[in-house]
Tab-separated table of C-alpha atoms in Angstrom:
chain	number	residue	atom	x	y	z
A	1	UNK	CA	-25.901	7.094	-2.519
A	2	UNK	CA	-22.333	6.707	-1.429
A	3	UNK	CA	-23.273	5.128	1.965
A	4	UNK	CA	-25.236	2.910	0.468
A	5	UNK	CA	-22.842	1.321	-1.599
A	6	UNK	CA	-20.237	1.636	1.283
A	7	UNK	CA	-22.573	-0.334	3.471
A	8	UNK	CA	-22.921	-3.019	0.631
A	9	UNK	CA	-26.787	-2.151	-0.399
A	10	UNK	CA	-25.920	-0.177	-3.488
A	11	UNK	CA	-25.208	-1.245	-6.479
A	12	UNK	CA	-21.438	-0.843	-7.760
A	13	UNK	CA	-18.878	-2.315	-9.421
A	14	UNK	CA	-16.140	-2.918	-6.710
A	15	UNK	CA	-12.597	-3.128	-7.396
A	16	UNK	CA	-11.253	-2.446	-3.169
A	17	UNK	CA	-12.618	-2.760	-0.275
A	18	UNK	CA	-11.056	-2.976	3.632
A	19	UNK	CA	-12.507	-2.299	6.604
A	20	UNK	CA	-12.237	1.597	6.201
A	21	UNK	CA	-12.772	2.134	2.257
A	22	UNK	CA	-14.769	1.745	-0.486
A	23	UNK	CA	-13.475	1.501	-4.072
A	24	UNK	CA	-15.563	0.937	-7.526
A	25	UNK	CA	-15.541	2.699	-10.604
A	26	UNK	CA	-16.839	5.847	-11.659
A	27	UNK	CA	-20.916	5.228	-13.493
A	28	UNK	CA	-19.502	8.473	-15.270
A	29	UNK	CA	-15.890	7.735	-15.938
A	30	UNK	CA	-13.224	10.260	-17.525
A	31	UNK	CA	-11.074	7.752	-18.831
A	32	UNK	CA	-10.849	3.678	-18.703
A	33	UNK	CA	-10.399	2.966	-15.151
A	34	UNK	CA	-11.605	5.733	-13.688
A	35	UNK	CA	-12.616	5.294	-9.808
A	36	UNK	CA	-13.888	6.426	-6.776
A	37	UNK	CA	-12.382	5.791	-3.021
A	38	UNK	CA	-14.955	6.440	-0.441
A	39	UNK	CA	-14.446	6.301	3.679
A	40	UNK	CA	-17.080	3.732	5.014
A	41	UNK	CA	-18.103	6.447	7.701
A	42	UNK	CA	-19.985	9.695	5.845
A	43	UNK	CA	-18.591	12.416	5.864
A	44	UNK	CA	-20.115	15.328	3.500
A	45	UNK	CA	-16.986	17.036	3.068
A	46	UNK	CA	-13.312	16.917	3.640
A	47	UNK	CA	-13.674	19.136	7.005
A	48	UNK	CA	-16.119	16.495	8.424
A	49	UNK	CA	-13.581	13.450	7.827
A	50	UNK	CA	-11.564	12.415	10.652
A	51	UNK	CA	-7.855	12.085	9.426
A	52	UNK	CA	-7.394	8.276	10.380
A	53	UNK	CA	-10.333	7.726	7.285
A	54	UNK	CA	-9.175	10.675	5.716
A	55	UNK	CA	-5.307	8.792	5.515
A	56	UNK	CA	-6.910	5.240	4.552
A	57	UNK	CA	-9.020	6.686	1.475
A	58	UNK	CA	-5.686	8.140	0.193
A	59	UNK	CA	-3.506	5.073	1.226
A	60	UNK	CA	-6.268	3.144	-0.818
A	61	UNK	CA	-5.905	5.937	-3.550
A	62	UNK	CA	-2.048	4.670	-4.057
A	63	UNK	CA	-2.200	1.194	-3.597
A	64	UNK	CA	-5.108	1.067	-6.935
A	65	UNK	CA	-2.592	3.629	-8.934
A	66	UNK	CA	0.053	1.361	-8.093
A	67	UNK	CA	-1.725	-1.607	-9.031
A	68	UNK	CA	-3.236	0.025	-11.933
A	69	UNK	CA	-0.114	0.966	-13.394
A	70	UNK	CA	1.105	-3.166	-13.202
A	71	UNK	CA	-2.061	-4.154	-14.578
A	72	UNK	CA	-3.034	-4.004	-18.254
A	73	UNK	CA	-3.920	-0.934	-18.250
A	74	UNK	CA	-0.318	0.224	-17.674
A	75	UNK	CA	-0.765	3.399	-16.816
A	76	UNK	CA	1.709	6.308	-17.523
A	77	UNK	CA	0.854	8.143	-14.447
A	78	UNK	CA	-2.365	8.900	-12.176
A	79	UNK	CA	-4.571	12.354	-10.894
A	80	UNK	CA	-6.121	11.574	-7.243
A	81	UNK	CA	-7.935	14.372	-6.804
A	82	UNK	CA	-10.398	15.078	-4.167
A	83	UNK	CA	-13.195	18.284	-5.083
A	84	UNK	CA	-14.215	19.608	-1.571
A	85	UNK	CA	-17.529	21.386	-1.973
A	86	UNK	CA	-19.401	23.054	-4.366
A	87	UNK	CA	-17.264	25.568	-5.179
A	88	UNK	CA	-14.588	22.982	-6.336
A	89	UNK	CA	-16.935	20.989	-8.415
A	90	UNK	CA	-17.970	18.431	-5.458
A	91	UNK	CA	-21.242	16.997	-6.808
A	92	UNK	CA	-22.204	14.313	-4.114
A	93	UNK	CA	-21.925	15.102	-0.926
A	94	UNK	CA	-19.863	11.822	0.758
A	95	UNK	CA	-16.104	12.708	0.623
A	96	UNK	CA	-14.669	10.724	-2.344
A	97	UNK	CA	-11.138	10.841	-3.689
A	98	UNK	CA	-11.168	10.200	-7.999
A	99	UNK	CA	-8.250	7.724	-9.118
A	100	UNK	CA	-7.871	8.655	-12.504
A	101	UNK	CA	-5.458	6.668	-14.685
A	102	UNK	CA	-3.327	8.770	-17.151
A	103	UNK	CA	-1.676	7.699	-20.363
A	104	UNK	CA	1.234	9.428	-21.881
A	105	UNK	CA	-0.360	11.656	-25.342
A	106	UNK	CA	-4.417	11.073	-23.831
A	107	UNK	CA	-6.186	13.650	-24.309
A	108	UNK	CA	-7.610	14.333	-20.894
A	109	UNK	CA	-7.140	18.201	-19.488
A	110	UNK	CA	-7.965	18.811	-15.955
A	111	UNK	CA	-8.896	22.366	-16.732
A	112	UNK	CA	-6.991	25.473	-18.159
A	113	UNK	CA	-6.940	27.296	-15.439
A	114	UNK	CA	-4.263	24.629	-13.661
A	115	UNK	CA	-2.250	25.126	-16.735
A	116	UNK	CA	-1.767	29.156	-16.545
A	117	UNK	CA	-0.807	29.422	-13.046
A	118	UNK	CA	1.263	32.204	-10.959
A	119	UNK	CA	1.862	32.673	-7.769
A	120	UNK	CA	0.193	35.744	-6.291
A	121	UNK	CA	1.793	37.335	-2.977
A	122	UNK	CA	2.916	34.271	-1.376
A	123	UNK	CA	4.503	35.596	1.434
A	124	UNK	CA	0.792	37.390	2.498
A	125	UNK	CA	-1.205	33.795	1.385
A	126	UNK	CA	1.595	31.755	3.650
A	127	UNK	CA	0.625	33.640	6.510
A	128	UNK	CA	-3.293	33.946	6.112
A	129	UNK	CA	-2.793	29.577	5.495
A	130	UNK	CA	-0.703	29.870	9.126
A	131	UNK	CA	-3.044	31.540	10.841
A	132	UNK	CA	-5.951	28.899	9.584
A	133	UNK	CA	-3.941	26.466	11.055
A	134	UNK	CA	-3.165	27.972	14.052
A	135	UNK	CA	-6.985	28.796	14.844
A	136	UNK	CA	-7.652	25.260	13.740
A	137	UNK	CA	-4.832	23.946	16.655
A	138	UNK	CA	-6.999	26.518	19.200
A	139	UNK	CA	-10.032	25.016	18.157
A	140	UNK	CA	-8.400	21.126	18.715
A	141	UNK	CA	-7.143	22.040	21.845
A	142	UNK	CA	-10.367	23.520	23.402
């Protein structure tokens, strides 16, 4: 669906586009405004994306908060957030990033469990994250 509308057959309502990105709003929105950013190459998930797209779908991501927030809308603040398989909600299967306009006092709430949070042994969940990314340098340089 998303490749489609990235390659210009699918129907959207387009508020970006450059060479690398994609931008239209969201058929289900959150709030007034809502949008999605998606690379012009598929990718199914965030691993798959190569991090020159990966940089221009969030460098698009800004520039529309930004532009949002000297628009009419005049927006109090903005979520981008990317979900990055199933088990964080991802629903299609293209890499998107969500721009999601905020307004002081709306009543939006990106979940409760982001509210009650605690950090849990971070010296032993630093260095499982280090060693991920020292695999994934071994696996770059092979």
């Amino acid at each position: 669906m998303f490749c489609a509308i990235a390659d210009g057959s699918g129907p959207a309502t387009r508020v970006y586009e450059d060479d690398e990105v994609v931008a239209f709003l969201d058929i289900r929105p959150i709030a007034r405004g809502h949008l999605l950013v998606v690379p012009r190459v598929h990718a199914a998930r965030l691993e798959d994306l190569d991090p020159v797209s990966g940089a221009a779908v969030f460098r698009a991501g800004q520039r529309i908060a930004r532009a949002m927030a000297r628009s009419e809308l005049a927006t109090d603040g903005t979520n981008l957030v990317l979900n990055d398989g199933r088990a964080a909600f991802q629903t299609v299967f293209h890499t998107h990033l969500h721009v999601l306009p905020r307004w002081d006092g709306d009543r939006v709430r990106m979940g409760i469990g982001l509210v009650r949070r605690r950090l849990h042994d971070p010296e032993t969940t630093a260095a499982l994250v280090r060693a991920g990314l020292e695999r994934l340098t071994a696996e770059e340089h092979q």
